[in-house]
PDB file of C-alpha atoms in Angstrom:
ATOM      1  CA  GLY M1060      89.124  86.120 105.691  1.00 81.00           C
ATOM      2  CA  ARG M1061      90.840  85.653 102.421  1.00 87.00           C
ATOM      3  CA  GLY M1062      93.130  86.236  99.306  1.00 92.00           C
ATOM      4  CA  GLY M1063      94.271  86.487  96.619  1.00 92.00           C
ATOM      5  CA  ALA M1064      97.220  88.228  95.055  1.00 95.00           C
ATOM      6  CA  ARG M1065      97.890  88.768  90.745  1.00 96.00           C
ATOM      7  CA  ARG M1066     101.823  89.999  90.085  1.00 96.00           C
ATOM      8  CA  GLY M1067     101.728  91.909  86.490  1.00 96.00           C
ATOM      9  CA  LYS M1068     105.331  92.855  85.662  1.00 95.00           C
ATOM     10  CA  THR M1069     105.204  95.006  82.290  1.00 96.00           C
ATOM     11  CA  PRO M1070     109.135  97.119  80.927  1.00 95.00           C
ATOM     12  CA  HIS M1071     107.086  99.940  82.243  1.00 94.00           C
ATOM     13  CA  VAL M1072     104.969  98.368  85.935  1.00 93.00           C
ATOM     14  CA  ASP M1073     105.275  96.554  88.072  1.00 97.00           C
ATOM     15  CA  MET M1074     102.283  95.673  90.321  1.00 96.00           C
ATOM     16  CA  LEU M1075     100.856  93.407  92.635  1.00 97.00           C
ATOM     17  CA  ILE M1076      96.829  93.149  92.743  1.00 97.00           C
ATOM     18  CA  ILE M1077      95.395  91.692  96.337  1.00 97.00           C
ATOM     19  CA  VAL M1078      92.422  91.098  96.757  1.00 95.00           C
ATOM     20  CA  ALA M1079      91.789  90.393 100.719  1.00 95.00           C
ATOM     21  CA  TYR M1080      88.738  90.243 102.850  1.00 92.00           C
ATOM     22  CA  LEU M1081      88.894  90.409 106.914  1.00 91.00           C
ATOM     23  CA  PRO M1082      86.146  89.319 109.007  1.00 87.00           C
ATOM     24  CA  GLN M1083      83.798  90.719 110.041  1.00 82.00           C
ATOM     25  CA  ASP M1084      83.888  92.213 113.805  1.00 66.00           C
ATOM     26  CA  PRO M1085      86.435  89.919 114.963  1.00 69.00           C
ATOM     27  CA  SER M1086      85.262  90.200 118.993  1.00 75.00           C
ATOM     28  CA  SER M1087      86.346  86.631 119.398  1.00 80.00           C
ATOM     29  CA  ASP M1088      89.696  85.741 120.110  1.00 84.00           C
ATOM     30  CA  TYR M1089      89.299  83.067 116.282  1.00 82.00           C
ATOM     31  CA  GLY M1090      87.943  86.504 114.889  1.00 81.00           C
ATOM     32  CA  ARG M1091      90.909  88.222 115.703  1.00 87.00           C
ATOM     33  CA  ASN M1092      93.035  85.686 114.809  1.00 89.00           C
ATOM     34  CA  HIS M1093      91.721  85.172 111.674  1.00 89.00           C
ATOM     35  CA  THR M1094      91.734  89.144 110.919  1.00 91.00           C
ATOM     36  CA  ARG M1095      95.903  88.892 111.769  1.00 92.00           C
ATOM     37  CA  LYS M1096      96.808  85.808 109.678  1.00 94.00           C
ATOM     38  CA  VAL M1097      94.703  87.569 105.751  1.00 94.00           C
ATOM     39  CA  LEU M1098      97.190  90.817 107.111  1.00 96.00           C
ATOM     40  CA  HIS M1099     100.026  88.162 108.072  1.00 96.00           C
ATOM     41  CA  TRP M1100      99.338  86.719 104.799  1.00 96.00           C
ATOM     42  CA  ILE M1101      99.845  90.149 102.682  1.00 97.00           C
ATOM     43  CA  SER M1102     102.344  91.071 104.626  1.00 97.00           C
ATOM     44  CA  ASP M1103     104.355  87.947 104.006  1.00 97.00           C
ATOM     45  CA  GLN M1104     103.364  88.412  99.913  1.00 97.00           C
ATOM     46  CA  ILE M1105     105.072  92.533  99.976  1.00 97.00           C
ATOM     47  CA  ASP M1106     107.691  90.759 101.925  1.00 97.00           C
ATOM     48  CA  MET M1107     108.855  89.091  99.439  1.00 96.00           C
ATOM     49  CA  LEU M1108     108.490  91.820  95.784  1.00 96.00           C
ATOM     50  CA  PRO M1109     111.805  93.767  94.837  1.00 96.00           C
ATOM     51  CA  ALA M1110     111.214  97.518  95.888  1.00 93.00           C
ATOM     52  CA  ARG M1111     110.582  98.492  92.003  1.00 94.00           C
ATOM     53  CA  CYS M1112     107.495  96.635  92.911  1.00 97.00           C
ATOM     54  CA  ALA M1113     104.612  98.153  93.796  1.00 96.00           C
ATOM     55  CA  PRO M1114     101.904  96.099  96.119  1.00 97.00           C
ATOM     56  CA  VAL M1115      98.000  97.953  95.257  1.00 97.00           C
ATOM     57  CA  ILE M1116      95.432  96.344  97.779  1.00 97.00           C
ATOM     58  CA  LEU M1117      91.469  96.067  97.660  1.00 95.00           C
ATOM     59  CA  CYS M1118      90.190  94.931 101.003  1.00 94.00           C
ATOM     60  CA  ASP M1119      87.069  94.801 102.435  1.00 90.00           C
ATOM     61  CA  GLY M1120      88.465  94.954 105.858  1.00 90.00           C
ATOM     62  CA  ASN M1121      85.155  95.253 108.215  1.00 88.00           C
ATOM     63  CA  GLY M1122      87.566  98.173 109.809  1.00 89.00           C
ATOM     64  CA  HIS M1123      86.425 101.474 110.802  1.00 87.00           C
ATOM     65  CA  VAL M1124      90.028 104.001 110.629  1.00 92.00           C
ATOM     66  CA  GLY M1125      90.907 107.899 112.009  1.00 90.00           C
ATOM     67  CA  LEU M1126      89.528 109.012 115.036  1.00 90.00           C
ATOM     68  CA  ARG M1127      89.861 106.698 118.539  1.00 91.00           C
ATOM     69  CA  LYS M1128      88.965 109.320 121.773  1.00 89.00           C
ATOM     70  CA  GLY M1129      91.267 111.171 123.805  1.00 85.00           C
ATOM     71  CA  PRO M1130      92.106 112.314 126.626  1.00 85.00           C
ATOM     72  CA  GLY M1131      88.657 114.275 127.646  1.00 88.00           C
ATOM     73  CA  GLY M1132      86.080 112.196 126.109  1.00 88.00           C
ATOM     74  CA  GLN M1133      87.060 114.265 122.730  1.00 91.00           C
ATOM     75  CA  TRP M1134      87.466 112.530 119.652  1.00 90.00           C
ATOM     76  CA  ALA M1135      90.602 112.838 117.828  1.00 90.00           C
ATOM     77  CA  ILE M1136      92.704 112.125 114.405  1.00 90.00           C
ATOM     78  CA  ILE M1137      95.232 109.448 114.814  1.00 91.00           C
ATOM     79  CA  PRO M1138      97.865 110.687 113.000  1.00 92.00           C
ATOM     80  CA  SER M1139      99.009 108.444 110.630  1.00 95.00           C
ATOM     81  CA  PRO M1140     100.938 108.899 107.454  1.00 95.00           C
ATOM     82  CA  ALA M1141      98.657 105.561 106.151  1.00 96.00           C
ATOM     83  CA  VAL M1142      95.138 107.177 106.203  1.00 94.00           C
ATOM     84  CA  GLY M1143      93.480 111.139 105.833  1.00 91.00           C
ATOM     85  CA  THR M1144      91.336 112.735 107.501  1.00 88.00           C
ATOM     86  CA  HIS M1145      88.050 112.761 105.641  1.00 86.00           C
ATOM     87  CA  ASN M1146      85.171 110.742 107.000  1.00 84.00           C
ATOM     88  CA  GLY M1147      87.183 108.915 109.591  1.00 86.00           C
ATOM     89  CA  ALA M1148      85.501 107.056 112.666  1.00 85.00           C
ATOM     90  CA  GLN M1149      86.415 105.211 115.649  1.00 88.00           C
ATOM     91  CA  GLU M1150      89.009 102.737 114.400  1.00 91.00           C
ATOM     92  CA  ASN M1151      87.908  99.216 115.441  1.00 91.00           C
ATOM     93  CA  HIS M1152      89.945  96.236 115.872  1.00 91.00           C
ATOM     94  CA  ASN M1153      90.558  95.002 112.332  1.00 92.00           C
ATOM     95  CA  GLY M1154      90.933  99.391 111.304  1.00 93.00           C
ATOM     96  CA  SER M1155      93.916  99.175 113.921  1.00 94.00           C
ATOM     97  CA  MET M1156      96.159  96.130 112.084  1.00 94.00           C
ATOM     98  CA  LEU M1157      95.049  97.785 108.551  1.00 96.00           C
ATOM     99  CA  ARG M1158      96.215 100.290 109.648  1.00 96.00           C
ATOM    100  CA  GLN M1159      99.469  99.097 111.484  1.00 97.00           C
ATOM    101  CA  MET M1160      99.838  96.373 108.501  1.00 97.00           C
ATOM    102  CA  CYS M1161      99.971 100.085 106.096  1.00 98.00           C
ATOM    103  CA  GLU M1162     102.285 101.820 108.024  1.00 98.00           C
ATOM    104  CA  ARG M1163     104.702  99.116 108.348  1.00 97.00           C
ATOM    105  CA  HIS M1164     104.779  98.871 104.558  1.00 98.00           C
ATOM    106  CA  HIS M1165     104.133 102.781 103.656  1.00 97.00           C
ATOM    107  CA  LEU M1166     101.181 101.938 101.890  1.00 98.00           C
ATOM    108  CA  LEU M1167      98.028 104.234 102.771  1.00 97.00           C
ATOM    109  CA  MET M1168      94.445 103.808 102.066  1.00 95.00           C
ATOM    110  CA  SER M1169      94.043 105.960  99.310  1.00 91.00           C
ATOM    111  CA  ASN M1170      90.018 105.825 100.133  1.00 89.00           C
ATOM    112  CA  THR M1171      90.590 108.057 103.103  1.00 90.00           C
ATOM    113  CA  PHE M1172      91.958 111.545 101.842  1.00 88.00           C
ATOM    114  CA  TYR M1173      89.275 112.084  99.654  1.00 83.00           C
ATOM    115  CA  SER M1174      84.961 112.678 100.490  1.00 78.00           C
ATOM    116  CA  ASN M1175      83.736 109.400  99.593  1.00 75.00           C
ATOM    117  CA  PRO M1176      80.368 108.488 100.988  1.00 72.00           C
ATOM    118  CA  PRO M1177      80.374 104.966 102.918  1.00 72.00           C
ATOM    119  CA  THR M1178      80.503 101.486 101.404  1.00 74.00           C
ATOM    120  CA  PHE M1179      78.590  99.870 103.749  1.00 74.00           C
ATOM    121  CA  PHE M1180      75.063 100.799 104.642  1.00 71.00           C
ATOM    122  CA  HIS M1181      72.742  98.669 107.595  1.00 72.00           C
ATOM    123  CA  LYS M1182      70.750  96.966 105.809  1.00 75.00           C
ATOM    124  CA  ASP M1183      68.036  98.154 108.686  1.00 77.00           C
ATOM    125  CA  GLY M1184      68.375 102.643 107.390  1.00 71.00           C
ATOM    126  CA  THR M1185      70.230 102.155 110.914  1.00 77.00           C
ATOM    127  CA  GLY M1186      73.250 103.655 109.339  1.00 74.00           C
ATOM    128  CA  SER M1187      76.305 103.309 106.791  1.00 71.00           C
ATOM    129  CA  SER M1188      80.906 103.349 107.218  1.00 75.00           C
ATOM    130  CA  ARG M1189      83.060 103.096 105.415  1.00 73.00           C
ATOM    131  CA  VAL M1190      84.033  99.805 105.228  1.00 81.00           C
ATOM    132  CA  ASP M1191      86.844  98.557 102.208  1.00 86.00           C
ATOM    133  CA  TYR M1192      89.797  99.889 101.485  1.00 91.00           C
ATOM    134  CA  ILE M1193      91.518 100.906  98.339  1.00 91.00           C
ATOM    135  CA  ILE M1194      95.818 101.043  99.576  1.00 96.00           C
ATOM    136  CA  ALA M1195      98.590 101.651  97.286  1.00 96.00           C
ATOM    137  CA  PRO M1196     102.492 103.012  98.356  1.00 96.00           C
ATOM    138  CA  GLN M1197     101.951 106.135 100.382  1.00 96.00           C
ATOM    139  CA  SER M1198     104.857 107.687  97.420  1.00 93.00           C
ATOM    140  CA  LEU M1199     102.074 107.425  94.785  1.00 90.00           C
ATOM    141  CA  ARG M1200     100.141 109.817  96.609  1.00 88.00           C
ATOM    142  CA  HIS M1201     101.226 112.512  94.546  1.00 85.00           C
ATOM    143  CA  ALA M1202     100.235 110.968  91.758  1.00 85.00           C
ATOM    144  CA  MET M1203      96.453 110.376  93.209  1.00 81.00           C
ATOM    145  CA  SER M1204      93.768 112.425  91.978  1.00 76.00           C
ATOM    146  CA  CYS M1205      90.358 110.435  93.423  1.00 75.00           C
ATOM    147  CA  SER M1206      89.914 107.550  95.419  1.00 75.00           C
ATOM    148  CA  SER M1207      86.546 105.900  95.713  1.00 73.00           C
ATOM    149  CA  VAL M1208      84.578 102.954  95.861  1.00 77.00           C
ATOM    150  CA  TRP M1209      81.792 101.435  93.934  1.00 72.00           C
ATOM    151  CA  THR M1210      79.048 101.027  96.404  1.00 72.00           C
ATOM    152  CA  SER M1211      75.807  99.697  94.916  1.00 67.00           C
ATOM    153  CA  THR M1212      74.708  96.516  93.382  1.00 58.00           C
ATOM    154  CA  GLY M1213      71.149  96.529  92.414  1.00 44.00           C
TER     155      GLY M1213
END
């Protein structure tokens, strides 16, 4: 995993931009530890901010959020102010940790609140999913009209 952060401040805007990459499918304790370290680093960056500063995170999370199997095996939406109801997928380890970090800091994964195309396409054409997220304060949701991730790299 890796990340970078840059705070910009003017008389009218105070914003911290974070770019983060979480390891793919951390099925080992070693991989899960790296995911925890990146998210802990992000949390530390946010914890140091004054209340007026808005954190915005652009994250290749390699995580799925939104759904879990309920009693009886039916898919159920995970109730969370951090995750919308569009294009949900079975939550995996990275998705769960990312959602929990967002909940802790009152953030939302903005592109889960709008219908968007997948952000990852399997090379063999067997499927696609959303693994990239634009994360912002929940308090700014009313000001958002759309959220999307560009995925075509030619």
